């Protein structure tokens, strides 16, 4: 590989950029939120020049997305049948999602005009997955869009930054798509590192093998020597495998636990009986290497160790081929809440567990409830099954997961007064998967529900395309009638969303805004406002995601207002509305 020096200098410069986010501060309903950007962020140059020495050229392999197509043309999952054209002989344009169509990308200029060093700094510091499922969907599409690299960054490092964030979001398929599309001779050191992590996160040791020798030459990271040993055994070279393992053990640069894991793979590949028992109490931290090698080698990873990977693990668990069905089934709902799985993905996976079994055999199981919600003989029985699904949620995450799981079945039910007291759950389920028109058809039914159901439905319809009257009186009625749903924080989020969507108009809202949504301006609000005014879609999406780190209770309403307005301004109005509907449901 040539040009290593300039690329290393570029990577160091990117790492040293001081344009990084701090985490949002929760509980700020009555206090103006501090900026998410450091003081010097606004001083960064808008379009730094590209150094020709770090802008490699070469062919890009065709990209084929491997996601399932979205259901009901609602959620923005990548199109499984889309293809991306080669990018003109260089890697300055990369990404599997072409512009146009359901689940398509945002265009070649998704990140055009943005400061690439600023974006990489923000992305490196982002605590993913973010609070919002819909912000995750937006961010995934932006990162996977077939688009040109922003100004001031090595295109290979830009691919690395995108893939690294996708891994931390739990989007292993997307990360591998990006990495695999770049010819190995165009890799930068950063891309080598991320490619290794992506392969291990996918429990795909074979994908590491073509990278291992060069990776070891570029860095002293012992992961590459471990990879060389395992790959040698997989290729039938038992002597090299044994020699490398012995060298790693003798120089004390590698944890003995990691060597034993590698030897387990070598043993399975026919490299001799050197592997010993794996004692997980010797590994306090679960790294991508340990997860990937153990999973590929069939070594069960204890649940408490899996938890150390954070919420992104749910995306890893549902996508890694060697994972057992029992572990995958537990991860399905959390993965859907994160945004890794669509509603149809979730339903298909739940249904697959009961394939070929009769109703009696699956009675009382998730698959049984789902089958009745889809196929019970009467509408009343289907509604009963839906209530049973919603009743399985005992916390905020599982309740939202139940809504996502039920949405494809809800789409098959005609609005009826028989469901008037369940209308808020019907609408929330539909909006969880982005089915705005279908949700709007429940507006008339909502008028006949209980006062609580009517109020809850109003809030959801008010922030989507529901066609309800929006005024201060209706908002006050919601606060009085919605019960536990109308917490002070949720009320502030709802008002922020209505304001950002330009639906809380007029001076009669000023008193409420003074109470719940004090004016604020800081470097983050200015940055997202300026990016939106300039039409920098990708930058707006990244900045929006930075404001949605942590949980929904950590999201400052003032930030929600700005990000909703910014997303709407760059043409992402549907997603902006879905984020607000999610805030009303989960905030």
Coordinates of C-alpha atoms in Angstrom, one line a residue:
X1 CA 0.0 0.0 0.0
X2 CA 1.4 3.4 -1.0
X3 CA 0.9 6.9 0.5
X4 CA 0.7 5.6 4.1
X5 CA 2.5 8.6 5.5
X6 CA 0.1 11.3 4.3
X7 CA -2.9 9.2 5.2
X8 CA -1.6 8.7 8.7
X9 CA -1.1 12.5 9.1
X10 CA -4.7 13.0 7.9
X11 CA -6.0 10.5 10.4
X12 CA -4.1 12.2 13.1
X13 CA -5.4 15.6 12.1
X14 CA -8.9 14.3 12.1
X15 CA -8.5 12.8 15.6
X16 CA -7.1 16.1 16.8
X17 CA -10.0 18.2 15.6
X18 CA -11.6 19.9 18.7
X19 CA -15.0 20.1 17.2
X20 CA -16.6 17.4 19.4
X21 CA -19.9 17.0 21.1
X22 CA -20.7 16.8 24.8
X23 CA -23.5 14.5 25.9
X24 CA -26.9 16.2 26.2
X25 CA -28.0 17.1 29.7
X26 CA -31.3 15.6 30.9
X27 CA -34.0 17.1 33.1
X28 CA -33.8 20.6 31.5
X29 CA -37.4 21.5 31.2
X30 CA -37.0 24.7 33.1
X31 CA -33.4 25.5 32.3
X32 CA -32.1 26.4 28.9
X33 CA -29.9 23.5 27.6
X34 CA -26.3 24.1 27.1
X35 CA -24.8 23.8 23.7
X36 CA -23.8 20.4 22.4
X37 CA -20.8 21.9 20.6
X38 CA -17.6 23.3 22.1
X39 CA -16.9 27.0 21.9
X40 CA -14.5 26.8 18.9
X41 CA -16.9 24.7 16.7
X42 CA -18.2 27.7 14.8
X43 CA -14.7 28.9 14.0
X44 CA -14.0 25.8 11.8
X45 CA -13.6 26.5 8.1
X46 CA -16.7 25.6 6.1
X47 CA -14.9 24.1 3.1
X48 CA -11.2 23.2 3.8
X49 CA -9.2 22.2 0.8
X50 CA -8.6 18.6 -0.1
X51 CA -5.0 17.5 0.0
X52 CA -4.4 15.7 -3.3
X53 CA -1.8 13.5 -1.5
X54 CA -4.6 11.9 0.6
X55 CA -7.3 11.6 -2.1
X56 CA -6.6 8.1 -3.6
X57 CA -8.2 6.9 -6.8
X58 CA -9.4 3.6 -8.0
X59 CA -12.4 1.5 -9.0
X60 CA -15.3 0.9 -6.6
X61 CA -16.9 -2.5 -6.7
X62 CA -20.7 -2.6 -7.2
X63 CA -22.7 -2.5 -4.0
X64 CA -25.6 -4.8 -3.2
X65 CA -27.7 -4.0 -0.1
X66 CA -28.6 -7.1 1.9
X67 CA -31.4 -5.8 4.0
X68 CA -35.0 -7.0 3.6
X69 CA -37.3 -4.7 1.8
X70 CA -39.5 -2.5 4.0
X71 CA -43.1 -3.4 4.7
X72 CA -46.0 -1.3 3.6
X73 CA -43.6 1.3 2.0
X74 CA -43.3 3.0 5.4
X75 CA -40.0 2.5 7.1
X76 CA -36.9 3.6 5.4
X77 CA -34.9 0.4 5.2
X78 CA -32.5 0.0 2.3
X79 CA -33.9 -1.5 -0.9
X80 CA -32.8 -5.1 -1.1
X81 CA -33.0 -5.0 -4.8
X82 CA -31.1 -1.8 -5.4
X83 CA -27.7 -1.5 -6.9
X84 CA -25.2 1.3 -6.9
X85 CA -23.3 2.2 -10.0
X86 CA -19.5 2.3 -10.0
X87 CA -18.3 5.8 -9.0
X88 CA -16.3 7.0 -11.9
X89 CA -13.0 5.3 -11.0
X90 CA -12.3 6.6 -7.6
X91 CA -13.6 6.1 -4.0
X92 CA -14.6 9.7 -3.4
X93 CA -18.2 8.6 -4.0
X94 CA -19.3 5.5 -2.1
X95 CA -22.4 4.1 -0.6
X96 CA -25.0 1.4 -1.4
X97 CA -28.2 3.5 -1.5
X98 CA -28.8 5.5 -4.6
X99 CA -31.1 8.4 -4.6
X100 CA -34.8 7.8 -5.3
X101 CA -37.3 5.2 -4.4
X102 CA -38.4 3.8 -1.0
X103 CA -35.4 3.4 1.2
X104 CA -33.2 5.2 -1.3
X105 CA -30.3 7.4 -0.4
X106 CA -30.3 11.2 -0.1
X107 CA -28.1 11.9 -3.2
X108 CA -24.5 12.5 -4.2
X109 CA -24.4 15.8 -2.3
X110 CA -25.7 14.4 1.0
X111 CA -22.6 15.7 2.7
X112 CA -21.7 18.3 0.1
X113 CA -20.4 21.6 1.4
X114 CA -19.8 20.2 4.9
X115 CA -16.6 20.3 6.9
X116 CA -15.5 16.7 6.8
X117 CA -13.3 17.0 9.8
X118 CA -16.1 18.4 11.9
X119 CA -18.5 15.6 10.8
X120 CA -15.9 12.9 11.6
X121 CA -15.3 14.5 15.0
X122 CA -19.0 14.5 15.8
X123 CA -19.5 10.9 14.6
X124 CA -16.5 9.6 16.5
X125 CA -17.9 11.0 19.8
X126 CA -21.5 10.0 19.2
X127 CA -22.9 7.7 21.8
X128 CA -24.9 5.3 19.7
X129 CA -27.5 4.0 19.4
X130 CA -29.4 7.2 19.8
X131 CA -32.7 7.6 21.7
X132 CA -34.9 7.8 18.6
X133 CA -35.7 4.9 16.4
X134 CA -36.5 7.4 13.6
X135 CA -33.4 9.4 14.0
X136 CA -31.5 6.1 13.7
X137 CA -33.3 5.3 10.4
X138 CA -32.4 8.8 9.1
X139 CA -28.8 8.5 10.2
X140 CA -28.4 5.0 8.7
X141 CA -29.8 6.2 5.3
X142 CA -27.5 9.2 5.3
X143 CA -24.4 7.1 6.1
X144 CA -25.3 4.5 3.5
X145 CA -26.2 7.0 0.8
X146 CA -24.2 6.9 -2.4
X147 CA -22.6 10.3 -1.8
X148 CA -19.4 12.2 -2.3
X149 CA -16.9 12.6 0.6
X150 CA -17.2 16.0 2.3
X151 CA -14.4 18.5 2.0
X152 CA -11.1 18.1 3.8
X153 CA -11.0 14.4 4.5
X154 CA -9.4 11.3 2.9
X155 CA -12.3 9.4 1.2
X156 CA -11.1 6.1 2.7
X157 CA -11.1 7.7 6.2
X158 CA -14.6 9.0 5.5
X159 CA -15.8 5.5 4.7
X160 CA -14.1 4.3 7.9
X161 CA -15.8 6.9 10.0
X162 CA -19.2 6.0 8.5
X163 CA -18.6 2.3 9.0
X164 CA -17.4 2.8 12.5
X165 CA -20.5 4.7 13.5
X166 CA -22.7 2.1 11.8
X167 CA -21.0 -0.7 13.9
X168 CA -21.7 1.3 17.1
X169 CA -25.3 1.7 15.9
X170 CA -25.7 -2.1 15.6
X171 CA -25.8 -1.8 11.8
X172 CA -23.3 -4.5 11.0
X173 CA -24.7 -5.3 7.5
X174 CA -24.4 -1.6 6.5
X175 CA -20.9 -1.3 7.9
X176 CA -19.7 -4.3 5.9
X177 CA -21.4 -3.0 2.7
X178 CA -19.4 0.2 3.0
X179 CA -16.1 -1.5 3.8
X180 CA -16.4 -4.3 1.3
X181 CA -17.1 -1.8 -1.5
X182 CA -13.7 -0.2 -1.2
X183 CA -10.8 -2.0 -3.0
X184 CA -8.2 -3.1 -0.4
X185 CA -5.4 -1.3 -2.2
X186 CA -7.4 2.0 -1.5
X187 CA -7.7 1.3 2.3
X188 CA -6.2 3.8 4.7
X189 CA -4.9 2.6 8.1
X190 CA -8.2 3.8 9.7
X191 CA -10.2 1.7 7.2
X192 CA -8.1 -1.4 7.9
X193 CA -8.9 -1.0 11.6
X194 CA -12.6 -0.5 11.1
X195 CA -12.8 -3.4 8.5
X196 CA -11.4 -5.7 11.2
X197 CA -13.9 -4.6 13.7
X198 CA -16.7 -5.0 11.2
X199 CA -15.8 -8.5 10.4
X200 CA -15.5 -9.5 14.0
X201 CA -18.7 -7.8 15.0
X202 CA -20.4 -9.9 12.2
X203 CA -18.6 -13.0 13.6
X204 CA -17.1 -13.4 10.1
X205 CA -13.5 -14.4 10.7
X206 CA -13.0 -15.3 7.0
X207 CA -13.5 -11.6 6.1
X208 CA -10.5 -10.7 8.2
X209 CA -8.1 -13.0 6.5
X210 CA -7.4 -10.8 3.3
X211 CA -6.6 -7.9 5.6
X212 CA -4.5 -9.5 8.3
X213 CA -1.0 -9.3 6.8
X214 CA -1.2 -5.7 5.7
X215 CA -3.0 -4.8 9.0
X216 CA -0.1 -6.3 10.9
X217 CA 2.4 -4.3 8.8
X218 CA 0.6 -1.0 9.4
X219 CA 0.1 -1.3 13.2
X220 CA 1.2 -3.2 16.2
X221 CA -2.4 -4.0 17.2
X222 CA -2.2 -7.7 18.2
X223 CA -5.6 -8.3 16.7
X224 CA -3.8 -8.7 13.4
X225 CA -1.4 -11.3 14.6
X226 CA -4.2 -13.3 16.2
X227 CA -6.0 -13.1 12.9
X228 CA -2.9 -14.3 11.0
X229 CA -2.7 -17.3 13.3
X230 CA -6.4 -18.2 12.9
X231 CA -6.4 -17.6 9.2
X232 CA -3.3 -19.8 8.8
X233 CA -5.1 -22.6 10.5
X234 CA -8.2 -22.1 8.4
X235 CA -6.0 -22.3 5.3
X236 CA -4.4 -25.6 6.5
X237 CA -1.1 -24.1 7.6
X238 CA -1.0 -25.6 11.1
X239 CA 2.7 -24.9 11.7
X240 CA 2.4 -21.1 11.1
X241 CA -0.7 -21.0 13.3
X242 CA 1.1 -22.7 16.2
X243 CA 4.2 -20.6 15.8
X244 CA 2.3 -17.3 15.8
X245 CA 0.2 -18.3 18.8
X246 CA 3.4 -19.3 20.7
X247 CA 5.1 -16.0 19.8
X248 CA 2.1 -14.0 21.1
X249 CA 2.1 -16.0 24.3
X250 CA 5.8 -15.5 24.9
X251 CA 6.0 -11.7 24.4
X252 CA 3.1 -11.0 26.7
X253 CA 1.5 -8.5 24.3
X254 CA -1.8 -10.3 24.2
X255 CA -4.1 -11.5 26.9
X256 CA -4.0 -15.2 27.4
X257 CA -7.8 -15.4 27.1
X258 CA -7.6 -14.0 23.6
X259 CA -5.0 -16.5 22.6
X260 CA -7.1 -19.4 23.9
X261 CA -10.1 -18.1 21.9
X262 CA -8.0 -17.9 18.8
X263 CA -6.7 -21.4 19.4
X264 CA -10.3 -22.7 19.7
X265 CA -10.9 -21.5 16.1
X266 CA -7.6 -23.1 15.0
X267 CA -8.7 -26.4 16.5
X268 CA -12.0 -26.3 14.7
X269 CA -10.2 -25.6 11.5
X270 CA -8.0 -28.7 12.0
X271 CA -5.1 -27.0 13.5
X272 CA -4.4 -29.5 16.3
X273 CA -5.8 -30.0 19.8
X274 CA -4.3 -27.0 21.5
X275 CA -7.5 -25.2 22.6
X276 CA -8.3 -25.2 26.3
X277 CA -11.5 -24.4 28.1
X278 CA -12.8 -20.8 27.9
X279 CA -13.4 -19.2 31.3
X280 CA -15.2 -16.0 30.9
X281 CA -14.4 -14.8 34.4
X282 CA -10.9 -14.1 33.0
X283 CA -12.3 -11.6 30.5
X284 CA -13.9 -8.6 32.3
X285 CA -14.5 -6.8 29.0
X286 CA -16.2 -8.2 25.9
X287 CA -14.5 -6.7 22.9
X288 CA -15.6 -7.1 19.2
X289 CA -12.7 -9.6 18.8
X290 CA -13.9 -11.7 21.7
X291 CA -17.5 -11.6 20.7
X292 CA -16.8 -12.4 17.1
X293 CA -14.3 -15.3 17.7
X294 CA -16.4 -16.9 20.4
X295 CA -19.5 -16.7 18.3
X296 CA -17.8 -18.1 15.2
X297 CA -16.3 -20.9 17.3
X298 CA -19.5 -21.8 18.9
X299 CA -18.4 -20.7 22.4
X300 CA -21.5 -19.3 24.3
X301 CA -21.0 -15.8 25.6
X302 CA -22.7 -15.2 29.0
X303 CA -25.5 -12.8 29.1
X304 CA -23.7 -10.5 31.6
X305 CA -20.8 -10.3 29.2
X306 CA -23.1 -9.5 26.2
X307 CA -24.5 -6.6 28.2
X308 CA -21.1 -4.9 28.3
X309 CA -21.4 -4.3 24.6
X310 CA -24.3 -1.9 25.2
X311 CA -27.6 -1.6 23.2
X312 CA -25.8 -2.0 19.9
X313 CA -25.4 -5.6 20.7
X314 CA -29.0 -6.3 19.7
X315 CA -28.2 -5.4 16.2
X316 CA -25.2 -7.6 16.2
X317 CA -27.2 -10.5 17.7
X318 CA -29.9 -10.4 15.1
X319 CA -27.5 -10.2 12.1
X320 CA -24.6 -12.5 13.0
X321 CA -25.2 -15.8 11.2
X322 CA -23.8 -18.2 13.9
X323 CA -26.0 -16.8 16.7
X324 CA -28.5 -19.3 18.1
X325 CA -32.2 -18.9 17.7
X326 CA -32.8 -18.6 21.4
X327 CA -30.4 -15.7 21.8
X328 CA -31.6 -14.0 18.6
X329 CA -35.2 -14.2 19.7
X330 CA -34.5 -12.2 22.8
X331 CA -32.7 -9.5 20.8
X332 CA -35.5 -9.0 18.2
X333 CA -37.6 -6.5 20.0
X334 CA -34.8 -4.3 21.3
X335 CA -33.3 -4.3 17.8
X336 CA -36.5 -3.1 16.3
X337 CA -36.7 -0.3 18.9
X338 CA -33.2 0.8 18.0
X339 CA -34.2 0.9 14.4
X340 CA -32.1 -2.0 13.1
X341 CA -35.2 -4.1 12.2
X342 CA -38.3 -2.9 10.4
X343 CA -41.8 -3.9 11.6
X344 CA -41.9 -6.5 8.9
X345 CA -38.5 -7.8 9.8
X346 CA -39.6 -8.2 13.4
X347 CA -42.9 -9.9 12.4
X348 CA -41.1 -12.3 10.0
X349 CA -38.6 -13.3 12.7
X350 CA -41.2 -13.9 15.3
X351 CA -43.3 -15.9 12.9
X352 CA -40.4 -18.0 11.8
X353 CA -40.1 -19.4 15.3
X354 CA -43.5 -21.1 14.8
X355 CA -43.2 -22.2 11.2
X356 CA -45.1 -25.4 10.6
X357 CA -46.7 -25.5 14.1
X358 CA -50.4 -25.5 14.8
X359 CA -52.3 -22.9 16.9
X360 CA -52.4 -25.2 20.0
X361 CA -48.6 -25.7 19.9
X362 CA -47.9 -22.0 20.0
X363 CA -50.8 -20.8 22.2
X364 CA -49.5 -18.1 24.6
X365 CA -46.3 -17.5 22.8
X366 CA -45.3 -14.3 20.9
X367 CA -45.8 -16.1 17.6
X368 CA -49.3 -17.3 18.7
X369 CA -50.4 -13.8 19.7
X370 CA -49.1 -12.5 16.4
X371 CA -50.8 -15.2 14.4
X372 CA -54.1 -14.4 16.0
X373 CA -53.6 -10.7 15.4
X374 CA -53.2 -11.4 11.7
X375 CA -55.6 -14.3 11.1
X376 CA -58.2 -14.7 13.9
X377 CA -61.7 -15.3 12.5
X378 CA -63.2 -12.1 13.7
X379 CA -62.2 -8.5 14.1
X380 CA -62.9 -8.7 17.8
X381 CA -60.6 -11.7 18.2
X382 CA -57.8 -9.8 16.3
X383 CA -58.3 -6.8 18.5
X384 CA -58.0 -9.1 21.6
X385 CA -54.8 -10.5 20.2
X386 CA -53.4 -6.9 19.7
X387 CA -54.3 -6.0 23.3
X388 CA -52.4 -9.1 24.4
X389 CA -49.3 -8.0 22.4
X390 CA -49.4 -4.5 23.8
X391 CA -49.8 -6.0 27.3
X392 CA -46.5 -7.7 27.1
X393 CA -44.6 -4.5 27.5
X394 CA -43.5 -3.9 31.1
X395 CA -41.1 -0.9 30.4
X396 CA -40.8 1.9 27.9
X397 CA -38.6 -0.1 25.5
X398 CA -40.7 -3.2 25.4
X399 CA -44.0 -1.2 25.1
X400 CA -42.6 0.5 22.1
X401 CA -41.4 -2.8 20.7
X402 CA -44.9 -4.2 21.1
X403 CA -46.3 -1.3 19.1
X404 CA -43.8 -1.9 16.3
X405 CA -44.5 -5.7 16.3
X406 CA -48.2 -5.1 16.1
X407 CA -48.1 -2.5 13.3
X408 CA -48.3 -4.8 10.3
X409 CA -51.4 -6.4 11.8
X410 CA -52.9 -3.1 12.7
X411 CA -52.6 -2.1 9.0
X412 CA -55.0 -4.9 8.2
X413 CA -57.7 -3.7 10.5
X414 CA -60.3 -1.2 9.3
X415 CA -61.0 1.7 11.6
X416 CA -64.0 0.9 13.8
X417 CA -65.7 2.2 16.9
X418 CA -65.1 -1.2 18.5
X419 CA -61.5 -0.1 18.9
X420 CA -62.3 3.4 20.1
X421 CA -60.7 3.0 23.5
X422 CA -57.6 1.4 21.8
X423 CA -57.3 4.1 19.2
X424 CA -54.2 5.7 20.7
X425 CA -52.4 2.4 20.6
X426 CA -53.5 1.8 17.0
X427 CA -52.2 5.2 15.9
X428 CA -49.0 4.9 17.9
X429 CA -48.3 1.5 16.3
X430 CA -48.8 2.8 12.8
X431 CA -46.7 5.9 13.4
X432 CA -43.9 3.7 14.9
X433 CA -43.4 2.3 11.4
X434 CA -44.2 5.5 9.6
X435 CA -47.7 4.7 8.3
X436 CA -49.0 8.2 8.4
X437 CA -52.0 7.9 6.0
X438 CA -53.2 4.8 7.8
X439 CA -52.9 6.5 11.2
X440 CA -54.9 9.5 10.0
X441 CA -57.8 7.2 9.1
X442 CA -58.4 6.6 12.8
X443 CA -59.1 10.2 13.5
X444 CA -62.9 9.8 13.3
X445 CA -62.8 6.8 15.6
X446 CA -60.8 8.8 18.2
X447 CA -63.7 11.2 18.6
X448 CA -65.7 8.3 20.1
X449 CA -63.2 7.0 22.6
X450 CA -62.7 7.8 26.3
X451 CA -61.4 11.2 27.2
X452 CA -57.9 9.7 27.8
X453 CA -57.9 7.8 24.5
X454 CA -59.2 10.8 22.6
X455 CA -56.5 13.1 24.2
X456 CA -53.7 10.6 23.5
X457 CA -54.8 10.2 19.9
X458 CA -55.0 14.0 19.4
X459 CA -51.4 14.5 20.4
X460 CA -50.2 11.8 17.9
X461 CA -52.4 13.1 15.1
X462 CA -51.4 16.7 15.8
X463 CA -47.8 16.0 15.1
X464 CA -48.4 13.7 12.1
X465 CA -50.6 14.1 9.1
X466 CA -53.8 13.5 11.1
X467 CA -55.9 16.5 10.1
X468 CA -57.0 17.5 13.7
X469 CA -57.5 21.0 15.0
X470 CA -54.3 22.4 16.7
X471 CA -54.7 25.2 19.1
X472 CA -53.8 26.1 22.6
X473 CA -57.2 24.9 24.0
X474 CA -56.7 21.4 22.5
X475 CA -53.2 21.3 23.9
X476 CA -54.5 22.2 27.4
X477 CA -57.2 19.5 27.0
X478 CA -54.5 17.0 26.2
X479 CA -52.6 18.0 29.4
X480 CA -55.7 17.5 31.5
X481 CA -57.1 14.4 30.0
X482 CA -54.1 12.3 28.8
X483 CA -53.3 11.1 32.3
X484 CA -49.8 9.7 32.9
X485 CA -48.9 10.4 29.2
X486 CA -48.9 14.2 29.9
X487 CA -45.8 14.4 32.0
X488 CA -44.1 17.8 32.1
X489 CA -41.2 16.6 29.9
X490 CA -43.5 15.0 27.4
X491 CA -45.6 18.2 27.3
X492 CA -42.5 20.2 26.6
X493 CA -41.5 17.7 23.8
X494 CA -44.9 17.9 22.3
X495 CA -44.9 21.7 22.3
X496 CA -41.3 21.7 20.9
X497 CA -42.4 19.4 18.1
X498 CA -45.5 21.4 17.2
X499 CA -43.4 24.6 17.1
X500 CA -40.6 23.0 15.1
X501 CA -43.3 21.7 12.6
X502 CA -44.7 25.3 12.5
X503 CA -48.1 24.1 13.9
X504 CA -48.1 26.1 17.1
X505 CA -48.6 29.4 15.5
X506 CA -49.7 32.7 17.0
X507 CA -49.1 34.7 20.1
X508 CA -51.7 32.7 22.1
X509 CA -49.0 30.0 22.4
X510 CA -46.4 32.4 23.8
X511 CA -47.4 31.8 27.5
X512 CA -47.1 28.0 27.0
X513 CA -43.8 28.4 25.3
X514 CA -42.6 30.6 28.1
X515 CA -43.6 27.9 30.6
X516 CA -42.4 24.8 28.8
X517 CA -40.0 25.9 26.0
X518 CA -37.8 28.9 26.9
X519 CA -35.8 30.4 24.0
X520 CA -32.3 29.3 23.8
X521 CA -29.4 29.9 21.4
X522 CA -26.0 28.3 21.5
X523 CA -23.4 26.9 19.1
X524 CA -25.3 23.7 18.4
X525 CA -28.6 25.5 17.6
X526 CA -26.7 27.9 15.4
X527 CA -24.9 25.1 13.7
X528 CA -28.0 23.0 12.8
X529 CA -29.9 26.2 11.7
X530 CA -27.1 27.2 9.4
X531 CA -26.7 23.7 8.0
X532 CA -30.4 23.6 7.3
X533 CA -30.4 27.0 5.6
X534 CA -27.6 25.8 3.4
X535 CA -29.4 22.6 2.5
X536 CA -26.6 20.3 3.9
X537 CA -28.9 17.3 4.6
X538 CA -26.2 14.9 5.9
X539 CA -24.8 17.5 8.3
X540 CA -28.3 18.3 9.6
X541 CA -29.0 14.6 10.2
X542 CA -25.7 14.0 12.1
X543 CA -26.3 17.1 14.2
X544 CA -29.8 16.0 14.9
X545 CA -28.6 12.6 16.1
X546 CA -26.1 14.3 18.5
X547 CA -29.0 15.9 20.3
X548 CA -30.8 12.6 20.7
X549 CA -28.1 10.7 22.6
X550 CA -29.0 8.9 25.8
X551 CA -32.6 8.2 26.5
X552 CA -35.7 10.3 25.6
X553 CA -35.7 11.7 29.1
X554 CA -32.3 13.2 28.4
X555 CA -33.5 15.1 25.3
X556 CA -33.8 18.8 25.9
X557 CA -37.1 20.0 24.3
X558 CA -35.4 23.1 22.9
X559 CA -33.0 20.9 20.9
X560 CA -36.0 18.8 19.6
X561 CA -37.6 22.0 18.3
X562 CA -34.5 23.0 16.3
X563 CA -33.8 19.6 14.9
X564 CA -37.4 19.1 13.8
X565 CA -37.4 22.5 12.0
X566 CA -34.0 21.7 10.4
X567 CA -35.0 18.3 9.2
X568 CA -38.2 19.7 7.7
X569 CA -36.3 22.4 5.9
X570 CA -34.0 19.9 4.2
X571 CA -36.9 17.9 2.9
X572 CA -37.1 15.2 5.7
X573 CA -40.5 16.3 7.0
X574 CA -41.9 12.8 7.2
X575 CA -39.1 11.6 9.4
X576 CA -39.3 14.8 11.5
X577 CA -42.9 14.1 12.2
X578 CA -42.2 10.5 13.1
X579 CA -39.5 11.7 15.5
X580 CA -42.0 13.9 17.3
X581 CA -44.6 11.2 17.3
X582 CA -42.0 8.9 18.9
X583 CA -41.3 11.7 21.5
X584 CA -45.0 11.9 22.3
X585 CA -45.1 8.1 22.7
X586 CA -41.8 7.5 24.6
X587 CA -40.8 10.9 26.1

